[in-house]
Amino acid sequence: DAMVIQNPRYQVTQFGKPVTLSCSQTLNHNVMYWYQQKSSQAPKLLFHYYDKDFNNEADTPDNFQSRRPNTSFCFLDIRSPGLGDAAMYLCATSRAPGADTQYFGPGTRLTVL
Amino acid sequence: AQKITQTQPGMFVQEKEAVTLDCTYDTSDQSYGLFWYKQPSSGEMIFLIYQGSYDEQNATEGRYSLNFQKARKSANLVISASQLGDSAMYFCAMSLRRGSNYKLTFGKGTLLTVNP
C-alpha cells in the first residue's frame, strides 16, 4: 500500500547530541512537511518542501534543519537537542500545496535525556 | 488572525450512538479548506474528511459527515453509530494560503471516549 513511513518510531538521544529523523513516502507527492507535536497539544508546522523548494516557518528554531535528497525521502535534523525538543515528530505529504489533503506518517517519538 | 476553535476538550458517547464534535474557524479568506483528523493513542494522524469553502454540499465519508455552515463559520464533525475504536483525539484543521505557501492550522483537539 502507498504510505508515509517514519523511522524510527521511537528515538532516544542525549542532551546536545545531534539526531536525525527519517521520513519516506510511496505516494509520489510533491510536498513533504515536518510537524512537532508536544503532549496534549496540536501539531505545529516546522517547515515543508515543495519539490526542492524549502519553506521554513518563521518561528522554527535554527536548531532544526531539513533535507530532501529526492522525492521519496525527507529528513529532520536536530543539531543540538534540548529537553524542550522532546515531542512527537510527524511527517506528512500532499500532492500539492493548498487545500490538498495531507497524509501523515505514524510519527517518531523523541526522548531527550 | 486566522484560527480554529474546538470548544470541547473531551466528549463521551455511548457505543452505537451518534456524536457531534464542534469546530469553528475564523478567517477573512474566501478560499480555504477544512479537514478533520483522528489521532489514536498510537500517535498517527488519520485523515477523515475534507470540505472546501466553495463546496455547497456537506462532505460525507462513511460514518463521518461534516456539517458545514459557512455563514456561522462552523465545520462540525458528526460520527454516526459510534464504535469503541472511535475513541481518540480529533483535530479540526484549516488550510489557508499565505503568499506563495499554504499552511494547515489545527485546533486544540477534542478527546472522544466511546463507552460500551
PDB file of C-alpha atoms in Angstrom:
ATOM      1  CA  ASP A   1       0.000   0.000   0.000  1.00  0.00           C
ATOM      2  CA  ALA A   2       1.154   3.515  -0.701  1.00  0.00           C
ATOM      3  CA  MET A   3       2.034   5.216   2.521  1.00  0.00           C
ATOM      4  CA  VAL A   4       4.142   7.565   4.595  1.00  0.00           C
ATOM      5  CA  ILE A   5       6.814   5.798   6.630  1.00  0.00           C
ATOM      6  CA  GLN A   6       8.760   7.206   9.534  1.00  0.00           C
ATOM      7  CA  ASN A   7      11.822   5.697  11.133  1.00  0.00           C
ATOM      8  CA  PRO A   8      12.494   5.128  13.866  1.00  0.00           C
ATOM      9  CA  ARG A   9       9.162   5.113  15.698  1.00  0.00           C
ATOM     10  CA  TYR A  10      10.930   5.849  18.970  1.00  0.00           C
ATOM     11  CA  GLN A  11      14.216   7.707  19.306  1.00  0.00           C
ATOM     12  CA  VAL A  12      16.184   8.410  22.452  1.00  0.00           C
ATOM     13  CA  THR A  13      19.036  10.887  22.365  1.00  0.00           C
ATOM     14  CA  GLN A  14      21.177  12.734  24.843  1.00  0.00           C
ATOM     15  CA  PHE A  15      21.049  16.425  25.514  1.00  0.00           C
ATOM     16  CA  GLY A  16      23.087  18.158  22.812  1.00  0.00           C
ATOM     17  CA  LYS A  17      23.699  15.044  20.706  1.00  0.00           C
ATOM     18  CA  PRO A  18      22.600  15.503  17.075  1.00  0.00           C
ATOM     19  CA  VAL A  19      19.767  13.312  15.891  1.00  0.00           C
ATOM     20  CA  THR A  20      18.190  12.648  12.506  1.00  0.00           C
ATOM     21  CA  LEU A  21      14.637  11.505  11.910  1.00  0.00           C
ATOM     22  CA  SER A  22      13.638   9.927   8.629  1.00  0.00           C
ATOM     23  CA  CYS A  23      10.505  10.066   6.506  1.00  0.00           C
ATOM     24  CA  SER A  24       9.802   8.310   3.238  1.00  0.00           C
ATOM     25  CA  GLN A  25       6.726   8.159   1.037  1.00  0.00           C
ATOM     26  CA  THR A  26       5.471   5.970  -1.749  1.00  0.00           C
ATOM     27  CA  LEU A  27       2.675   8.348  -2.738  1.00  0.00           C
ATOM     28  CA  ASN A  28       4.905  10.316  -5.131  1.00  0.00           C
ATOM     29  CA  HIS A  29       3.653  13.530  -3.559  1.00  0.00           C
ATOM     30  CA  ASN A  30       5.375  16.814  -4.292  1.00  0.00           C
ATOM     31  CA  VAL A  31       5.115  18.308  -0.840  1.00  0.00           C
ATOM     32  CA  MET A  32       6.566  16.963   2.399  1.00  0.00           C
ATOM     33  CA  TYR A  33       6.012  18.517   5.815  1.00  0.00           C
ATOM     34  CA  TRP A  34       7.505  18.189   9.278  1.00  0.00           C
ATOM     35  CA  TYR A  35       5.397  18.905  12.354  1.00  0.00           C
ATOM     36  CA  GLN A  36       6.281  18.949  16.035  1.00  0.00           C
ATOM     37  CA  GLN A  37       3.599  17.844  18.462  1.00  0.00           C
ATOM     38  CA  LYS A  38       4.116  18.168  22.185  1.00  0.00           C
ATOM     39  CA  SER A  39       1.993  16.318  24.701  1.00  0.00           C
ATOM     40  CA  SER A  40      -1.680  17.315  24.669  1.00  0.00           C
ATOM     41  CA  GLN A  41      -1.072  19.968  22.013  1.00  0.00           C
ATOM     42  CA  ALA A  42      -1.928  20.413  18.358  1.00  0.00           C
ATOM     43  CA  PRO A  43       0.760  19.725  15.741  1.00  0.00           C
ATOM     44  CA  LYS A  44       2.936  22.711  14.904  1.00  0.00           C
ATOM     45  CA  LEU A  45       4.407  23.078  11.431  1.00  0.00           C
ATOM     46  CA  LEU A  46       8.189  23.382  11.392  1.00  0.00           C
ATOM     47  CA  PHE A  47       8.841  23.548   7.634  1.00  0.00           C
ATOM     48  CA  HIS A  48       7.931  21.974   4.344  1.00  0.00           C
ATOM     49  CA  TYR A  49       9.415  21.162   0.946  1.00  0.00           C
ATOM     50  CA  TYR A  50       7.540  21.808  -2.254  1.00  0.00           C
ATOM     51  CA  ASP A  51       9.636  19.718  -4.619  1.00  0.00           C
ATOM     52  CA  LYS A  52      13.114  21.046  -3.851  1.00  0.00           C
ATOM     53  CA  ASP A  53      11.967  24.391  -2.512  1.00  0.00           C
ATOM     54  CA  PHE A  54      12.408  24.639   1.240  1.00  0.00           C
ATOM     55  CA  ASN A  55       9.912  26.731   3.223  1.00  0.00           C
ATOM     56  CA  ASN A  56      10.747  27.436   6.837  1.00  0.00           C
ATOM     57  CA  GLU A  57       8.199  28.683   9.352  1.00  0.00           C
ATOM     58  CA  ALA A  58       9.241  31.979  10.895  1.00  0.00           C
ATOM     59  CA  ASP A  59       9.223  30.641  14.448  1.00  0.00           C
ATOM     60  CA  THR A  60      11.099  27.400  13.792  1.00  0.00           C
ATOM     61  CA  PRO A  61      14.333  27.413  15.819  1.00  0.00           C
ATOM     62  CA  ASP A  62      17.629  27.314  13.918  1.00  0.00           C
ATOM     63  CA  ASN A  63      18.368  24.099  15.767  1.00  0.00           C
ATOM     64  CA  PHE A  64      16.005  22.333  13.362  1.00  0.00           C
ATOM     65  CA  GLN A  65      17.105  21.638   9.793  1.00  0.00           C
ATOM     66  CA  SER A  66      15.741  19.538   6.995  1.00  0.00           C
ATOM     67  CA  ARG A  67      16.989  17.790   3.872  1.00  0.00           C
ATOM     68  CA  ARG A  68      15.120  16.324   0.935  1.00  0.00           C
ATOM     69  CA  PRO A  69      17.583  14.437  -1.260  1.00  0.00           C
ATOM     70  CA  ASN A  70      14.860  13.117  -3.585  1.00  0.00           C
ATOM     71  CA  THR A  71      11.083  12.970  -3.976  1.00  0.00           C
ATOM     72  CA  SER A  72      10.687   9.993  -1.674  1.00  0.00           C
ATOM     73  CA  PHE A  73      12.788  10.956   1.323  1.00  0.00           C
ATOM     74  CA  CYS A  74      12.882  13.833   3.769  1.00  0.00           C
ATOM     75  CA  PHE A  75      14.998  14.130   6.912  1.00  0.00           C
ATOM     76  CA  LEU A  76      14.662  16.210  10.060  1.00  0.00           C
ATOM     77  CA  ASP A  77      17.971  17.077  11.718  1.00  0.00           C
ATOM     78  CA  ILE A  78      18.067  18.410  15.248  1.00  0.00           C
ATOM     79  CA  ARG A  79      21.563  19.758  15.707  1.00  0.00           C
ATOM     80  CA  SER A  80      21.667  20.112  19.482  1.00  0.00           C
ATOM     81  CA  PRO A  81      18.543  18.693  21.088  1.00  0.00           C
ATOM     82  CA  GLY A  82      17.382  20.264  24.294  1.00  0.00           C
ATOM     83  CA  LEU A  83      14.957  18.874  26.845  1.00  0.00           C
ATOM     84  CA  GLY A  84      12.262  21.080  25.334  1.00  0.00           C
ATOM     85  CA  ASP A  85      12.602  19.305  21.986  1.00  0.00           C
ATOM     86  CA  ALA A  86      11.164  16.089  23.356  1.00  0.00           C
ATOM     87  CA  ALA A  87       7.999  15.582  21.335  1.00  0.00           C
ATOM     88  CA  MET A  88       6.277  13.567  18.652  1.00  0.00           C
ATOM     89  CA  TYR A  89       7.556  14.480  15.193  1.00  0.00           C
ATOM     90  CA  LEU A  90       5.089  13.934  12.385  1.00  0.00           C
ATOM     91  CA  CYS A  91       5.890  13.813   8.705  1.00  0.00           C
ATOM     92  CA  ALA A  92       3.127  14.482   6.194  1.00  0.00           C
ATOM     93  CA  THR A  93       2.818  14.644   2.420  1.00  0.00           C
ATOM     94  CA  SER A  94       0.427  16.155  -0.095  1.00  0.00           C
ATOM     95  CA  ARG A  95       0.253  16.225  -3.871  1.00  0.00           C
ATOM     96  CA  ALA A  96       0.353  19.992  -3.939  1.00  0.00           C
ATOM     97  CA  PRO A  97       0.236  22.876  -1.503  1.00  0.00           C
ATOM     98  CA  GLY A  98      -3.058  24.491  -0.722  1.00  0.00           C
ATOM     99  CA  ALA A  99      -6.232  22.740   0.257  1.00  0.00           C
ATOM    100  CA  ASP A 100      -4.854  19.383  -0.830  1.00  0.00           C
ATOM    101  CA  THR A 101      -5.181  16.707   1.844  1.00  0.00           C
ATOM    102  CA  GLN A 102      -2.099  15.984   3.914  1.00  0.00           C
ATOM    103  CA  TYR A 103      -1.379  12.364   4.737  1.00  0.00           C
ATOM    104  CA  PHE A 104       0.604  11.679   7.864  1.00  0.00           C
ATOM    105  CA  GLY A 105       3.076   9.044   8.888  1.00  0.00           C
ATOM    106  CA  PRO A 106       2.934   7.254  12.243  1.00  0.00           C
ATOM    107  CA  GLY A 107       5.338   9.713  13.857  1.00  0.00           C
ATOM    108  CA  THR A 108       8.625   9.449  15.726  1.00  0.00           C
ATOM    109  CA  ARG A 109       8.507   9.985  19.465  1.00  0.00           C
ATOM    110  CA  LEU A 110      11.727  11.691  20.549  1.00  0.00           C
ATOM    111  CA  THR A 111      13.017  11.478  24.104  1.00  0.00           C
ATOM    112  CA  VAL A 112      15.899  13.692  25.210  1.00  0.00           C
ATOM    113  CA  LEU A 113      17.835  12.570  28.266  1.00  0.00           C
TER     114      LEU A 113
ATOM    115  CA  ALA B   1      -5.750  36.271  12.937  1.00  0.00           C
ATOM    116  CA  GLN B   2      -6.852  33.028  11.428  1.00  0.00           C
ATOM    117  CA  LYS B   3      -7.650  30.368  13.949  1.00  0.00           C
ATOM    118  CA  ILE B   4      -9.530  27.168  14.655  1.00  0.00           C
ATOM    119  CA  THR B   5     -11.520  26.692  17.852  1.00  0.00           C
ATOM    120  CA  GLN B   6     -12.604  23.390  19.325  1.00  0.00           C
ATOM    121  CA  THR B   7     -14.524  24.163  22.491  1.00  0.00           C
ATOM    122  CA  GLN B   8     -14.918  20.585  23.751  1.00  0.00           C
ATOM    123  CA  PRO B   9     -11.734  19.289  25.399  1.00  0.00           C
ATOM    124  CA  GLY B  10     -13.444  15.960  25.997  1.00  0.00           C
ATOM    125  CA  MET B  11     -16.608  14.183  24.901  1.00  0.00           C
ATOM    126  CA  PHE B  12     -18.243  10.925  25.937  1.00  0.00           C
ATOM    127  CA  VAL B  13     -20.661   8.871  23.843  1.00  0.00           C
ATOM    128  CA  GLN B  14     -22.301   5.501  24.191  1.00  0.00           C
ATOM    129  CA  GLU B  15     -21.435   2.862  21.656  1.00  0.00           C
ATOM    130  CA  LYS B  16     -23.765   2.885  18.620  1.00  0.00           C
ATOM    131  CA  GLU B  17     -24.929   6.442  19.286  1.00  0.00           C
ATOM    132  CA  ALA B  18     -24.096   9.487  17.175  1.00  0.00           C
ATOM    133  CA  VAL B  19     -21.828  12.277  18.381  1.00  0.00           C
ATOM    134  CA  THR B  20     -21.056  15.778  17.124  1.00  0.00           C
ATOM    135  CA  LEU B  21     -17.649  17.368  17.616  1.00  0.00           C
ATOM    136  CA  ASP B  22     -17.672  21.139  17.321  1.00  0.00           C
ATOM    137  CA  CYS B  23     -15.305  23.273  15.276  1.00  0.00           C
ATOM    138  CA  THR B  24     -15.472  26.955  14.462  1.00  0.00           C
ATOM    139  CA  TYR B  25     -12.990  28.906  12.408  1.00  0.00           C
ATOM    140  CA  ASP B  26     -12.077  32.486  11.804  1.00  0.00           C
ATOM    141  CA  THR B  27     -10.745  33.770   8.504  1.00  0.00           C
ATOM    142  CA  SER B  28     -11.378  36.587   6.061  1.00  0.00           C
ATOM    143  CA  ASP B  29     -10.174  34.475   3.129  1.00  0.00           C
ATOM    144  CA  GLN B  30     -12.736  33.307   0.612  1.00  0.00           C
ATOM    145  CA  SER B  31     -10.829  30.178  -0.368  1.00  0.00           C
ATOM    146  CA  TYR B  32      -9.895  27.661   2.291  1.00  0.00           C
ATOM    147  CA  GLY B  33     -10.129  24.004   3.130  1.00  0.00           C
ATOM    148  CA  LEU B  34     -11.407  22.356   6.284  1.00  0.00           C
ATOM    149  CA  PHE B  35     -10.219  18.967   7.493  1.00  0.00           C
ATOM    150  CA  TRP B  36     -10.836  16.547  10.312  1.00  0.00           C
ATOM    151  CA  TYR B  37      -8.142  14.182  11.529  1.00  0.00           C
ATOM    152  CA  LYS B  38      -8.268  11.371  14.074  1.00  0.00           C
ATOM    153  CA  GLN B  39      -5.286  10.662  16.299  1.00  0.00           C
ATOM    154  CA  PRO B  40      -5.394   7.434  18.318  1.00  0.00           C
ATOM    155  CA  SER B  41      -3.083   6.959  21.266  1.00  0.00           C
ATOM    156  CA  SER B  42      -0.516   5.423  18.892  1.00  0.00           C
ATOM    157  CA  GLY B  43       0.096   8.911  17.502  1.00  0.00           C
ATOM    158  CA  GLU B  44      -0.666   8.614  13.799  1.00  0.00           C
ATOM    159  CA  MET B  45      -2.846  11.379  12.330  1.00  0.00           C
ATOM    160  CA  ILE B  46      -5.534   9.755  10.209  1.00  0.00           C
ATOM    161  CA  PHE B  47      -7.348  11.858   7.618  1.00  0.00           C
ATOM    162  CA  LEU B  48     -11.123  11.557   7.943  1.00  0.00           C
ATOM    163  CA  ILE B  49     -12.908  14.139   5.823  1.00  0.00           C
ATOM    164  CA  TYR B  50     -12.447  17.342   3.805  1.00  0.00           C
ATOM    165  CA  GLN B  51     -14.712  20.283   2.990  1.00  0.00           C
ATOM    166  CA  GLY B  52     -13.779  23.031   0.560  1.00  0.00           C
ATOM    167  CA  SER B  53     -15.043  26.538   1.195  1.00  0.00           C
ATOM    168  CA  TYR B  54     -16.852  26.595  -2.151  1.00  0.00           C
ATOM    169  CA  ASP B  55     -18.442  23.177  -1.724  1.00  0.00           C
ATOM    170  CA  GLU B  56     -22.193  23.565  -1.392  1.00  0.00           C
ATOM    171  CA  GLN B  57     -22.844  20.007  -0.276  1.00  0.00           C
ATOM    172  CA  ASN B  58     -21.754  18.751   3.130  1.00  0.00           C
ATOM    173  CA  ALA B  59     -18.953  16.224   2.852  1.00  0.00           C
ATOM    174  CA  THR B  60     -19.597  12.621   3.868  1.00  0.00           C
ATOM    175  CA  GLU B  61     -17.259   9.657   4.217  1.00  0.00           C
ATOM    176  CA  GLY B  62     -18.876   6.516   5.530  1.00  0.00           C
ATOM    177  CA  ARG B  63     -19.881   7.124   9.151  1.00  0.00           C
ATOM    178  CA  TYR B  64     -18.343  10.596   9.098  1.00  0.00           C
ATOM    179  CA  SER B  65     -20.124  13.704   7.894  1.00  0.00           C
ATOM    180  CA  LEU B  66     -19.145  17.329   8.099  1.00  0.00           C
ATOM    181  CA  ASN B  67     -21.879  19.808   8.985  1.00  0.00           C
ATOM    182  CA  PHE B  68     -20.608  22.887   7.139  1.00  0.00           C
ATOM    183  CA  GLN B  69     -22.333  26.165   7.981  1.00  0.00           C
ATOM    184  CA  LYS B  70     -20.361  28.801   6.156  1.00  0.00           C
ATOM    185  CA  ALA B  71     -22.217  31.852   7.449  1.00  0.00           C
ATOM    186  CA  ARG B  72     -21.633  30.697  11.022  1.00  0.00           C
ATOM    187  CA  LYS B  73     -18.076  29.615  10.191  1.00  0.00           C
ATOM    188  CA  SER B  74     -18.575  26.203  11.684  1.00  0.00           C
ATOM    189  CA  ALA B  75     -17.485  22.788  10.456  1.00  0.00           C
ATOM    190  CA  ASN B  76     -18.735  20.229  12.937  1.00  0.00           C
ATOM    191  CA  LEU B  77     -17.887  16.539  12.583  1.00  0.00           C
ATOM    192  CA  VAL B  78     -20.707  14.060  13.037  1.00  0.00           C
ATOM    193  CA  ILE B  79     -19.851  10.445  13.737  1.00  0.00           C
ATOM    194  CA  SER B  80     -22.793   8.115  13.392  1.00  0.00           C
ATOM    195  CA  ALA B  81     -23.089   4.730  15.116  1.00  0.00           C
ATOM    196  CA  SER B  82     -20.024   5.213  17.328  1.00  0.00           C
ATOM    197  CA  GLN B  83     -17.678   2.286  17.786  1.00  0.00           C
ATOM    198  CA  LEU B  84     -15.184   1.553  20.549  1.00  0.00           C
ATOM    199  CA  GLY B  85     -12.389   2.097  18.030  1.00  0.00           C
ATOM    200  CA  ASP B  86     -13.535   5.678  17.545  1.00  0.00           C
ATOM    201  CA  SER B  87     -12.038   6.582  20.921  1.00  0.00           C
ATOM    202  CA  ALA B  88      -9.246   9.009  20.031  1.00  0.00           C
ATOM    203  CA  MET B  89      -8.265  12.666  19.810  1.00  0.00           C
ATOM    204  CA  TYR B  90      -9.969  14.512  16.961  1.00  0.00           C
ATOM    205  CA  PHE B  91      -8.456  17.593  15.361  1.00  0.00           C
ATOM    206  CA  CYS B  92     -10.166  20.124  13.150  1.00  0.00           C
ATOM    207  CA  ALA B  93      -7.821  21.941  10.769  1.00  0.00           C
ATOM    208  CA  MET B  94      -7.985  24.704   8.190  1.00  0.00           C
ATOM    209  CA  SER B  95      -5.760  25.217   5.169  1.00  0.00           C
ATOM    210  CA  LEU B  96      -5.086  28.816   4.188  1.00  0.00           C
ATOM    211  CA  ARG B  97      -2.913  30.451   1.574  1.00  0.00           C
ATOM    212  CA  ARG B  98      -0.113  32.665   2.867  1.00  0.00           C
ATOM    213  CA  GLY B  99       1.693  34.307  -0.045  1.00  0.00           C
ATOM    214  CA  SER B 100       3.021  31.517  -2.202  1.00  0.00           C
ATOM    215  CA  ASN B 101       2.653  28.999   0.593  1.00  0.00           C
ATOM    216  CA  TYR B 102      -0.187  27.244   2.302  1.00  0.00           C
ATOM    217  CA  LYS B 103      -0.459  26.369   5.942  1.00  0.00           C
ATOM    218  CA  LEU B 104      -2.586  23.852   7.807  1.00  0.00           C
ATOM    219  CA  THR B 105      -3.638  25.240  11.183  1.00  0.00           C
ATOM    220  CA  PHE B 106      -5.007  22.855  13.794  1.00  0.00           C
ATOM    221  CA  GLY B 107      -7.436  23.336  16.641  1.00  0.00           C
ATOM    222  CA  LYS B 108      -6.518  22.079  20.105  1.00  0.00           C
ATOM    223  CA  GLY B 109      -8.444  18.868  19.651  1.00  0.00           C
ATOM    224  CA  THR B 110     -11.306  17.003  21.305  1.00  0.00           C
ATOM    225  CA  LEU B 111     -10.717  13.729  23.129  1.00  0.00           C
ATOM    226  CA  LEU B 112     -13.593  11.387  22.339  1.00  0.00           C
ATOM    227  CA  THR B 113     -14.294   8.408  24.567  1.00  0.00           C
ATOM    228  CA  VAL B 114     -16.765   5.776  23.406  1.00  0.00           C
ATOM    229  CA  ASN B 115     -18.289   3.801  26.252  1.00  0.00           C
ATOM    230  CA  PRO B 116     -19.524   0.216  25.803  1.00  0.00           C
TER     231      PRO B 116
END
